[in-house]
Amino acid sequence: MDSSRPPLPPFTLATAIEKVRLAEDGWNSRNPEKVALAYTVDSQWRNRAEFVNGRAAIVEFLTRKWQRELDYRLIKEVWAFGENRIAVRFAYEWHDDSGNWFRSYGNENWEFDGHGLMRKRLACINDAPIREADRRYHWPLGRRPDDHPGLSELGF
């Protein structure tokens, strides 16, 4: 059996915010194996037009993602929550291997099991080309500093 990943459902505003920040921190680690542990063994994803099923496929997907999306930095924010579900909006910045910068915007719908593991993730994402001078995420790679503005404060 998988270990528990607090906070657990049913979510309150405070625990939903905590869960979203933990997910953001995990993704900003860019460590596919670590990130995959937050999902059930049989987790189901729709990411853009790609369907991903299970932890092994999640690791493969994230490995490909972070090989393509370089210097990846992400901010997530709670949009809505209830019982065992959280809706999130997010934006992340990255560049390709030619040095072209992008800000990717999207939303995700998450569903959790009783152990706090995500069993379903549905993501819609759009990429907007940006100039390097228009980047807004300048913290060192890894966890976003606590004093860095969130999406709302940045006007996204």
PDB file of C-alpha atoms in Angstrom:
ATOM      1  CA  MET A   1       0.000   0.000   0.000  1.00  0.00           C
ATOM      2  CA  ASP A   2       1.149   3.562  -0.731  1.00  0.00           C
ATOM      3  CA  SER A   3       2.078   5.812   2.135  1.00  0.00           C
ATOM      4  CA  SER A   4      -0.088   8.731   3.144  1.00  0.00           C
ATOM      5  CA  ARG A   5       0.544  12.194   1.599  1.00  0.00           C
ATOM      6  CA  PRO A   6      -0.972  14.829   3.901  1.00  0.00           C
ATOM      7  CA  PRO A   7      -2.888  16.983   3.827  1.00  0.00           C
ATOM      8  CA  LEU A   8      -5.708  14.510   3.313  1.00  0.00           C
ATOM      9  CA  PRO A   9      -9.229  15.046   2.011  1.00  0.00           C
ATOM     10  CA  PRO A  10     -11.733  16.416   2.735  1.00  0.00           C
ATOM     11  CA  PHE A  11      -9.944  19.692   2.033  1.00  0.00           C
ATOM     12  CA  THR A  12     -10.418  23.046   3.718  1.00  0.00           C
ATOM     13  CA  LEU A  13      -9.155  26.256   2.134  1.00  0.00           C
ATOM     14  CA  ALA A  14      -6.012  26.049   4.273  1.00  0.00           C
ATOM     15  CA  THR A  15      -5.290  22.403   3.423  1.00  0.00           C
ATOM     16  CA  ALA A  16      -6.052  22.946  -0.279  1.00  0.00           C
ATOM     17  CA  ILE A  17      -3.558  25.840  -0.343  1.00  0.00           C
ATOM     18  CA  GLU A  18      -1.001  23.641   1.427  1.00  0.00           C
ATOM     19  CA  LYS A  19      -1.576  20.743  -0.994  1.00  0.00           C
ATOM     20  CA  VAL A  20      -1.144  23.025  -4.001  1.00  0.00           C
ATOM     21  CA  ARG A  21       2.093  24.508  -2.637  1.00  0.00           C
ATOM     22  CA  LEU A  22       3.469  21.035  -1.959  1.00  0.00           C
ATOM     23  CA  ALA A  23       2.670  20.055  -5.548  1.00  0.00           C
ATOM     24  CA  GLU A  24       4.316  23.239  -6.847  1.00  0.00           C
ATOM     25  CA  ASP A  25       7.415  22.531  -4.764  1.00  0.00           C
ATOM     26  CA  GLY A  26       7.584  18.978  -6.061  1.00  0.00           C
ATOM     27  CA  TRP A  27       7.302  19.996  -9.702  1.00  0.00           C
ATOM     28  CA  ASN A  28       9.880  22.760  -9.219  1.00  0.00           C
ATOM     29  CA  SER A  29      12.311  20.062  -8.051  1.00  0.00           C
ATOM     30  CA  ARG A  30      12.172  18.678 -11.607  1.00  0.00           C
ATOM     31  CA  ASN A  31      12.720  15.215 -10.116  1.00  0.00           C
ATOM     32  CA  PRO A  32      10.351  12.825 -11.965  1.00  0.00           C
ATOM     33  CA  GLU A  33      10.741   9.958  -9.489  1.00  0.00           C
ATOM     34  CA  LYS A  34      10.017  12.198  -6.496  1.00  0.00           C
ATOM     35  CA  VAL A  35       7.052  13.887  -8.180  1.00  0.00           C
ATOM     36  CA  ALA A  36       5.521  10.550  -9.228  1.00  0.00           C
ATOM     37  CA  LEU A  37       5.270   9.458  -5.569  1.00  0.00           C
ATOM     38  CA  ALA A  38       2.474  12.016  -5.053  1.00  0.00           C
ATOM     39  CA  TYR A  39       0.249  10.019  -7.439  1.00  0.00           C
ATOM     40  CA  THR A  40      -1.487   6.680  -7.059  1.00  0.00           C
ATOM     41  CA  VAL A  41       0.190   3.718  -8.742  1.00  0.00           C
ATOM     42  CA  ASP A  42      -2.654   3.697 -11.293  1.00  0.00           C
ATOM     43  CA  SER A  43      -3.081   7.483 -11.559  1.00  0.00           C
ATOM     44  CA  GLN A  44      -4.764   8.723 -14.733  1.00  0.00           C
ATOM     45  CA  TRP A  45      -3.698  11.930 -16.450  1.00  0.00           C
ATOM     46  CA  ARG A  46      -4.728  13.966 -19.404  1.00  0.00           C
ATOM     47  CA  ASN A  47      -1.982  16.498 -20.084  1.00  0.00           C
ATOM     48  CA  ARG A  48      -2.821  18.614 -23.128  1.00  0.00           C
ATOM     49  CA  ALA A  49      -3.702  15.912 -25.685  1.00  0.00           C
ATOM     50  CA  GLU A  50      -1.567  13.193 -24.076  1.00  0.00           C
ATOM     51  CA  PHE A  51      -2.994  10.476 -21.842  1.00  0.00           C
ATOM     52  CA  VAL A  52      -0.691   9.100 -19.156  1.00  0.00           C
ATOM     53  CA  ASN A  53      -1.566   6.143 -16.928  1.00  0.00           C
ATOM     54  CA  GLY A  54       0.395   4.955 -13.906  1.00  0.00           C
ATOM     55  CA  ARG A  55       3.508   6.037 -12.065  1.00  0.00           C
ATOM     56  CA  ALA A  56       5.991   4.529 -14.522  1.00  0.00           C
ATOM     57  CA  ALA A  57       4.379   6.474 -17.363  1.00  0.00           C
ATOM     58  CA  ILE A  58       4.346   9.629 -15.202  1.00  0.00           C
ATOM     59  CA  VAL A  59       8.106   9.298 -14.655  1.00  0.00           C
ATOM     60  CA  GLU A  60       8.671   8.833 -18.408  1.00  0.00           C
ATOM     61  CA  PHE A  61       6.420  11.798 -19.225  1.00  0.00           C
ATOM     62  CA  LEU A  62       8.086  14.144 -16.718  1.00  0.00           C
ATOM     63  CA  THR A  63      11.569  13.064 -17.796  1.00  0.00           C
ATOM     64  CA  ARG A  64      10.724  13.998 -21.411  1.00  0.00           C
ATOM     65  CA  LYS A  65       9.045  17.227 -20.282  1.00  0.00           C
ATOM     66  CA  TRP A  66      12.013  18.539 -18.303  1.00  0.00           C
ATOM     67  CA  GLN A  67      14.498  17.510 -21.004  1.00  0.00           C
ATOM     68  CA  ARG A  68      12.544  19.766 -23.399  1.00  0.00           C
ATOM     69  CA  GLU A  69      11.378  22.535 -21.006  1.00  0.00           C
ATOM     70  CA  LEU A  70      14.661  23.926 -19.689  1.00  0.00           C
ATOM     71  CA  ASP A  71      15.056  26.177 -16.624  1.00  0.00           C
ATOM     72  CA  TYR A  72      11.454  25.336 -15.690  1.00  0.00           C
ATOM     73  CA  ARG A  73       9.902  27.448 -12.904  1.00  0.00           C
ATOM     74  CA  LEU A  74       6.257  27.022 -11.868  1.00  0.00           C
ATOM     75  CA  ILE A  75       3.672  28.818  -9.742  1.00  0.00           C
ATOM     76  CA  LYS A  76       0.329  27.186  -8.857  1.00  0.00           C
ATOM     77  CA  GLU A  77      -2.714  28.704  -7.157  1.00  0.00           C
ATOM     78  CA  VAL A  78      -5.952  27.225  -5.807  1.00  0.00           C
ATOM     79  CA  TRP A  79      -8.949  28.086  -7.967  1.00  0.00           C
ATOM     80  CA  ALA A  80     -11.584  25.975  -6.174  1.00  0.00           C
ATOM     81  CA  PHE A  81     -11.812  22.939  -3.906  1.00  0.00           C
ATOM     82  CA  GLY A  82     -14.283  20.529  -2.335  1.00  0.00           C
ATOM     83  CA  GLU A  83     -14.183  17.182  -0.570  1.00  0.00           C
ATOM     84  CA  ASN A  84     -11.411  15.259  -2.410  1.00  0.00           C
ATOM     85  CA  ARG A  85     -10.956  17.600  -5.399  1.00  0.00           C
ATOM     86  CA  ILE A  86      -8.909  20.717  -6.074  1.00  0.00           C
ATOM     87  CA  ALA A  87      -8.950  22.939  -9.166  1.00  0.00           C
ATOM     88  CA  VAL A  88      -5.704  24.788  -9.806  1.00  0.00           C
ATOM     89  CA  ARG A  89      -4.536  27.496 -12.156  1.00  0.00           C
ATOM     90  CA  PHE A  90      -0.848  27.809 -12.937  1.00  0.00           C
ATOM     91  CA  ALA A  91       1.802  29.474 -15.046  1.00  0.00           C
ATOM     92  CA  TYR A  92       5.355  28.366 -15.661  1.00  0.00           C
ATOM     93  CA  GLU A  93       8.307  29.754 -17.569  1.00  0.00           C
ATOM     94  CA  TRP A  94      10.843  27.768 -19.541  1.00  0.00           C
ATOM     95  CA  HIS A  95      13.002  27.859 -22.656  1.00  0.00           C
ATOM     96  CA  ASP A  96      13.773  25.372 -25.385  1.00  0.00           C
ATOM     97  CA  ASP A  97      17.226  24.257 -26.485  1.00  0.00           C
ATOM     98  CA  SER A  98      17.352  27.153 -28.995  1.00  0.00           C
ATOM     99  CA  GLY A  99      16.899  29.732 -26.232  1.00  0.00           C
ATOM    100  CA  ASN A 100      13.277  30.598 -27.071  1.00  0.00           C
ATOM    101  CA  TRP A 101      11.364  31.508 -23.895  1.00  0.00           C
ATOM    102  CA  PHE A 102       7.734  30.623 -23.121  1.00  0.00           C
ATOM    103  CA  ARG A 103       5.206  31.186 -20.401  1.00  0.00           C
ATOM    104  CA  SER A 104       2.762  28.298 -20.224  1.00  0.00           C
ATOM    105  CA  TYR A 105      -0.637  28.990 -18.669  1.00  0.00           C
ATOM    106  CA  GLY A 106      -3.219  26.457 -17.673  1.00  0.00           C
ATOM    107  CA  ASN A 107      -5.548  24.825 -15.251  1.00  0.00           C
ATOM    108  CA  GLU A 108      -5.728  21.417 -13.675  1.00  0.00           C
ATOM    109  CA  ASN A 109      -8.472  19.419 -12.021  1.00  0.00           C
ATOM    110  CA  TRP A 110      -7.219  17.037  -9.361  1.00  0.00           C
ATOM    111  CA  GLU A 111      -8.925  14.136  -7.575  1.00  0.00           C
ATOM    112  CA  PHE A 112      -7.356  12.453  -4.539  1.00  0.00           C
ATOM    113  CA  ASP A 113      -7.773   9.133  -2.797  1.00  0.00           C
ATOM    114  CA  GLY A 114      -8.223   8.868   0.981  1.00  0.00           C
ATOM    115  CA  HIS A 115      -4.438   8.718   1.491  1.00  0.00           C
ATOM    116  CA  GLY A 116      -3.907  12.104  -0.166  1.00  0.00           C
ATOM    117  CA  LEU A 117      -2.454  10.628  -3.374  1.00  0.00           C
ATOM    118  CA  MET A 118      -3.672  12.122  -6.642  1.00  0.00           C
ATOM    119  CA  ARG A 119      -5.565   9.547  -8.652  1.00  0.00           C
ATOM    120  CA  LYS A 120      -6.691  11.831 -11.470  1.00  0.00           C
ATOM    121  CA  ARG A 121      -5.097  14.898 -13.098  1.00  0.00           C
ATOM    122  CA  LEU A 122      -6.686  16.698 -16.020  1.00  0.00           C
ATOM    123  CA  ALA A 123      -4.553  19.542 -17.416  1.00  0.00           C
ATOM    124  CA  CYS A 124      -5.220  22.142 -20.107  1.00  0.00           C
ATOM    125  CA  ILE A 125      -2.153  24.197 -21.070  1.00  0.00           C
ATOM    126  CA  ASN A 126      -1.352  26.974 -23.552  1.00  0.00           C
ATOM    127  CA  ASP A 127       2.152  28.172 -24.411  1.00  0.00           C
ATOM    128  CA  ALA A 128       2.824  31.853 -25.057  1.00  0.00           C
ATOM    129  CA  PRO A 129       6.183  32.889 -26.515  1.00  0.00           C
ATOM    130  CA  ILE A 130       7.842  35.613 -24.433  1.00  0.00           C
ATOM    131  CA  ARG A 131      11.026  37.625 -24.728  1.00  0.00           C
ATOM    132  CA  GLU A 132      13.672  36.761 -22.169  1.00  0.00           C
ATOM    133  CA  ALA A 133      13.321  40.349 -20.898  1.00  0.00           C
ATOM    134  CA  ASP A 134       9.635  39.646 -20.105  1.00  0.00           C
ATOM    135  CA  ARG A 135      10.368  36.777 -17.729  1.00  0.00           C
ATOM    136  CA  ARG A 136       8.908  37.210 -14.242  1.00  0.00           C
ATOM    137  CA  TYR A 137      10.307  34.114 -12.499  1.00  0.00           C
ATOM    138  CA  HIS A 138      13.946  34.731 -11.577  1.00  0.00           C
ATOM    139  CA  TRP A 139      14.471  32.666  -8.423  1.00  0.00           C
ATOM    140  CA  PRO A 140      17.234  30.021  -8.427  1.00  0.00           C
ATOM    141  CA  LEU A 141      16.070  26.667  -9.801  1.00  0.00           C
ATOM    142  CA  GLY A 142      14.098  24.718  -7.230  1.00  0.00           C
ATOM    143  CA  ARG A 143      11.456  25.778  -4.722  1.00  0.00           C
ATOM    144  CA  ARG A 144       9.884  29.210  -5.211  1.00  0.00           C
ATOM    145  CA  PRO A 145      10.918  31.455  -2.291  1.00  0.00           C
ATOM    146  CA  ASP A 146       8.133  32.204   0.189  1.00  0.00           C
ATOM    147  CA  ASP A 147       8.463  35.938  -0.445  1.00  0.00           C
ATOM    148  CA  HIS A 148       8.153  35.615  -4.249  1.00  0.00           C
ATOM    149  CA  PRO A 149       4.796  36.890  -5.559  1.00  0.00           C
ATOM    150  CA  GLY A 150       2.172  34.362  -6.582  1.00  0.00           C
ATOM    151  CA  LEU A 151       0.064  34.384  -9.739  1.00  0.00           C
ATOM    152  CA  SER A 152      -2.487  36.908  -8.495  1.00  0.00           C
ATOM    153  CA  GLU A 153       0.206  39.287  -7.229  1.00  0.00           C
ATOM    154  CA  LEU A 154       1.963  39.069 -10.607  1.00  0.00           C
ATOM    155  CA  GLY A 155      -1.278  39.852 -12.430  1.00  0.00           C
ATOM    156  CA  PHE A 156      -1.514  36.481 -14.190  1.00  0.00           C
TER     157      PHE A 156
END
